[in-house]
């Protein structure tokens, strides 16, 4: 099984409706392909972790890399895993725009970096740390409930 973490920049900022459509499509595809993971979005920058069978994750990443809505796609880390970190999440999501995650343990300025050294495992570890802290609920101390990502719930308040 493979866990892949990448970052990219949107060519144009996504509106809340566009983000919701992206997420709904991702969840439908991920459910079909048995992919789990997490997607963070901050002011035009995406950070995503994908987990699943190696061939499925590789083909999904290639499809994402070909998507014309974003560019500057950087593979941060690729881990062979024995079990999933996001096993119940077809695609957890959080819109971190406006600095909502600045106080999250492990956040640092990772999402605001414009370039990432692919050989720098520290960046891969940092991405994993941010995502796992988010999954474990560290954001509860720093964000209102309206901004909390519930992978199985939908509303009109940046919560998908």
mmCIF file of C-alpha atoms in Angstrom:
data_model
loop_
_atom_site.group_PDB
_atom_site.id
_atom_site.type_symbol
_atom_site.label_atom_id
_atom_site.label_comp_id
_atom_site.label_asym_id
_atom_site.label_seq_id
_atom_site.Cartn_x
_atom_site.Cartn_y
_atom_site.Cartn_z
ATOM 1 C CA UNK A 1 0.000 0.000 0.000
ATOM 2 C CA UNK A 2 1.176 3.526 -0.787
ATOM 3 C CA UNK A 3 0.804 6.923 0.890
ATOM 4 C CA UNK A 4 1.643 9.852 -1.372
ATOM 5 C CA UNK A 5 1.833 13.521 -0.328
ATOM 6 C CA UNK A 6 1.985 16.353 -2.843
ATOM 7 C CA UNK A 7 1.401 20.079 -3.084
ATOM 8 C CA UNK A 8 0.203 22.227 -5.983
ATOM 9 C CA UNK A 9 -0.994 25.737 -6.733
ATOM 10 C CA UNK A 10 -4.349 26.586 -8.282
ATOM 11 C CA UNK A 11 -4.055 28.601 -11.496
ATOM 12 C CA UNK A 12 -6.966 30.667 -10.153
ATOM 13 C CA UNK A 13 -8.281 30.669 -6.591
ATOM 14 C CA UNK A 14 -11.182 28.281 -6.146
ATOM 15 C CA UNK A 15 -14.518 29.657 -4.997
ATOM 16 C CA UNK A 16 -16.283 27.811 -2.148
ATOM 17 C CA UNK A 17 -18.601 26.234 -4.733
ATOM 18 C CA UNK A 18 -15.693 25.088 -6.892
ATOM 19 C CA UNK A 19 -13.974 23.607 -3.845
ATOM 20 C CA UNK A 20 -17.153 21.774 -2.904
ATOM 21 C CA UNK A 21 -17.533 20.367 -6.433
ATOM 22 C CA UNK A 22 -13.885 19.283 -6.444
ATOM 23 C CA UNK A 23 -14.345 17.559 -3.113
ATOM 24 C CA UNK A 24 -17.579 15.792 -4.105
ATOM 25 C CA UNK A 25 -15.926 14.456 -7.263
ATOM 26 C CA UNK A 26 -12.834 13.363 -5.312
ATOM 27 C CA UNK A 27 -14.940 11.548 -2.718
ATOM 28 C CA UNK A 28 -16.969 9.747 -5.389
ATOM 29 C CA UNK A 29 -13.801 8.660 -7.235
ATOM 30 C CA UNK A 30 -11.982 7.752 -4.031
ATOM 31 C CA UNK A 31 -14.886 5.648 -2.785
ATOM 32 C CA UNK A 32 -14.903 3.785 -6.111
ATOM 33 C CA UNK A 33 -11.107 3.272 -6.046
ATOM 34 C CA UNK A 34 -10.719 2.575 -2.287
ATOM 35 C CA UNK A 35 -8.561 5.687 -1.779
ATOM 36 C CA UNK A 36 -8.421 7.532 1.534
ATOM 37 C CA UNK A 37 -6.694 10.760 2.469
ATOM 38 C CA UNK A 38 -6.835 14.404 3.356
ATOM 39 C CA UNK A 39 -6.874 17.624 1.345
ATOM 40 C CA UNK A 40 -5.885 21.010 2.755
ATOM 41 C CA UNK A 41 -6.462 24.195 0.763
ATOM 42 C CA UNK A 42 -4.964 27.542 1.694
ATOM 43 C CA UNK A 43 -5.306 30.625 -0.496
ATOM 44 C CA UNK A 44 -4.702 28.795 -3.774
ATOM 45 C CA UNK A 45 -2.308 26.120 -2.487
ATOM 46 C CA UNK A 46 -3.261 22.465 -2.079
ATOM 47 C CA UNK A 47 -1.578 19.914 0.174
ATOM 48 C CA UNK A 48 -2.949 16.414 -0.218
ATOM 49 C CA UNK A 49 -2.252 12.940 1.079
ATOM 50 C CA UNK A 50 -3.542 9.931 -0.862
ATOM 51 C CA UNK A 51 -3.544 6.353 0.460
ATOM 52 C CA UNK A 52 -4.381 3.108 -1.281
ATOM 53 C CA UNK A 53 -3.079 0.348 -3.483
ATOM 54 C CA UNK A 54 0.138 1.325 -5.268
ATOM 55 C CA UNK A 55 -1.155 1.171 -8.857
ATOM 56 C CA UNK A 56 -4.351 3.041 -7.994
ATOM 57 C CA UNK A 57 -2.480 5.829 -6.181
ATOM 58 C CA UNK A 58 0.068 6.182 -8.995
ATOM 59 C CA UNK A 59 -2.654 6.458 -11.668
ATOM 60 C CA UNK A 60 -4.681 8.871 -9.515
ATOM 61 C CA UNK A 61 -1.626 11.077 -9.005
ATOM 62 C CA UNK A 62 -0.974 11.101 -12.771
ATOM 63 C CA UNK A 63 -4.597 12.135 -13.392
ATOM 64 C CA UNK A 64 -4.314 14.903 -10.778
ATOM 65 C CA UNK A 65 -1.003 16.099 -12.269
ATOM 66 C CA UNK A 66 -2.691 16.419 -15.689
ATOM 67 C CA UNK A 67 -5.558 18.546 -14.288
ATOM 68 C CA UNK A 68 -5.271 22.014 -15.889
ATOM 69 C CA UNK A 69 -6.846 23.792 -12.893
ATOM 70 C CA UNK A 70 -3.560 23.701 -11.012
ATOM 71 C CA UNK A 71 0.175 23.737 -11.648
ATOM 72 C CA UNK A 72 3.516 23.662 -9.813
ATOM 73 C CA UNK A 73 2.747 20.140 -8.675
ATOM 74 C CA UNK A 74 5.442 18.874 -6.323
ATOM 75 C CA UNK A 75 5.667 15.348 -4.986
ATOM 76 C CA UNK A 76 6.707 15.781 -1.366
ATOM 77 C CA UNK A 77 6.790 12.217 -0.090
ATOM 78 C CA UNK A 78 6.006 8.659 -1.073
ATOM 79 C CA UNK A 79 5.749 6.093 1.725
ATOM 80 C CA UNK A 80 5.148 2.360 1.548
ATOM 81 C CA UNK A 81 2.645 1.779 4.363
ATOM 82 C CA UNK A 82 1.186 -1.239 6.125
ATOM 83 C CA UNK A 83 -1.980 0.537 7.251
ATOM 84 C CA UNK A 84 -3.825 3.734 6.404
ATOM 85 C CA UNK A 85 -3.562 6.888 8.494
ATOM 86 C CA UNK A 86 -6.917 8.165 7.159
ATOM 87 C CA UNK A 87 -8.740 4.835 6.961
ATOM 88 C CA UNK A 88 -12.325 6.209 7.315
ATOM 89 C CA UNK A 89 -11.885 9.318 5.170
ATOM 90 C CA UNK A 90 -12.669 9.059 1.450
ATOM 91 C CA UNK A 91 -11.237 12.585 1.453
ATOM 92 C CA UNK A 92 -11.097 14.745 4.539
ATOM 93 C CA UNK A 93 -11.004 18.445 3.661
ATOM 94 C CA UNK A 94 -10.195 21.742 5.308
ATOM 95 C CA UNK A 95 -10.105 25.218 3.778
ATOM 96 C CA UNK A 96 -7.263 26.829 5.716
ATOM 97 C CA UNK A 97 -7.442 30.145 3.847
ATOM 98 C CA UNK A 98 -7.047 33.246 5.958
ATOM 99 C CA UNK A 99 -4.494 31.734 8.359
ATOM 100 C CA UNK A 100 -6.876 29.335 10.147
ATOM 101 C CA UNK A 101 -4.150 26.736 10.699
ATOM 102 C CA UNK A 102 -1.309 29.020 11.799
ATOM 103 C CA UNK A 103 -1.444 27.713 15.372
ATOM 104 C CA UNK A 104 -1.747 24.031 14.487
ATOM 105 C CA UNK A 105 1.192 22.060 15.937
ATOM 106 C CA UNK A 106 3.552 21.211 13.100
ATOM 107 C CA UNK A 107 2.064 23.763 10.716
ATOM 108 C CA UNK A 108 5.016 26.150 10.496
ATOM 109 C CA UNK A 109 4.825 27.861 7.107
ATOM 110 C CA UNK A 110 4.671 24.675 5.077
ATOM 111 C CA UNK A 111 1.669 25.549 2.911
ATOM 112 C CA UNK A 112 2.938 29.042 2.185
ATOM 113 C CA UNK A 113 6.266 27.780 0.792
ATOM 114 C CA UNK A 114 6.367 28.264 -2.959
ATOM 115 C CA UNK A 115 8.965 25.546 -3.552
ATOM 116 C CA UNK A 116 9.773 22.311 -1.797
ATOM 117 C CA UNK A 117 13.001 20.358 -2.164
ATOM 118 C CA UNK A 118 11.956 16.876 -3.254
ATOM 119 C CA UNK A 119 14.974 15.280 -1.584
ATOM 120 C CA UNK A 120 14.209 16.978 1.730
ATOM 121 C CA UNK A 121 12.519 14.280 3.791
ATOM 122 C CA UNK A 122 11.930 16.858 6.505
ATOM 123 C CA UNK A 123 9.298 18.446 4.233
ATOM 124 C CA UNK A 124 7.622 15.064 3.751
ATOM 125 C CA UNK A 125 7.679 14.480 7.486
ATOM 126 C CA UNK A 126 6.304 17.997 8.094
ATOM 127 C CA UNK A 127 3.420 17.405 5.674
ATOM 128 C CA UNK A 128 2.643 14.133 7.370
ATOM 129 C CA UNK A 129 2.842 15.795 10.810
ATOM 130 C CA UNK A 130 0.461 18.601 9.784
ATOM 131 C CA UNK A 131 -2.051 16.171 8.321
ATOM 132 C CA UNK A 132 -1.900 13.794 11.274
ATOM 133 C CA UNK A 133 -2.258 16.645 13.788
ATOM 134 C CA UNK A 134 -5.273 17.792 11.831
ATOM 135 C CA UNK A 135 -6.743 14.282 11.794
ATOM 136 C CA UNK A 136 -6.172 13.895 15.545
ATOM 137 C CA UNK A 137 -8.153 17.052 16.226
ATOM 138 C CA UNK A 138 -5.406 19.519 17.149
ATOM 139 C CA UNK A 139 -7.269 22.129 15.088
ATOM 140 C CA UNK A 140 -10.189 22.076 17.584
ATOM 141 C CA UNK A 141 -8.184 24.376 19.853
ATOM 142 C CA UNK A 142 -7.609 26.931 17.093
ATOM 143 C CA UNK A 143 -10.683 26.945 14.876
ATOM 144 C CA UNK A 144 -14.392 27.468 15.240
ATOM 145 C CA UNK A 145 -16.728 24.524 14.562
ATOM 146 C CA UNK A 146 -17.813 26.099 11.280
ATOM 147 C CA UNK A 147 -14.329 25.538 9.892
ATOM 148 C CA UNK A 148 -13.961 21.956 11.043
ATOM 149 C CA UNK A 149 -13.700 19.362 8.311
ATOM 150 C CA UNK A 150 -16.074 16.481 8.769
ATOM 151 C CA UNK A 151 -15.459 13.997 5.974
ATOM 152 C CA UNK A 152 -19.067 12.790 5.998
ATOM 153 C CA UNK A 153 -20.970 16.063 6.394
ATOM 154 C CA UNK A 154 -21.817 18.973 4.134
ATOM 155 C CA UNK A 155 -22.905 22.547 4.765
ATOM 156 C CA UNK A 156 -22.570 26.008 3.282
ATOM 157 C CA UNK A 157 -19.927 27.295 5.736
ATOM 158 C CA UNK A 158 -16.591 26.159 4.227
ATOM 159 C CA UNK A 159 -17.259 22.783 5.816
ATOM 160 C CA UNK A 160 -17.422 20.037 3.282
#
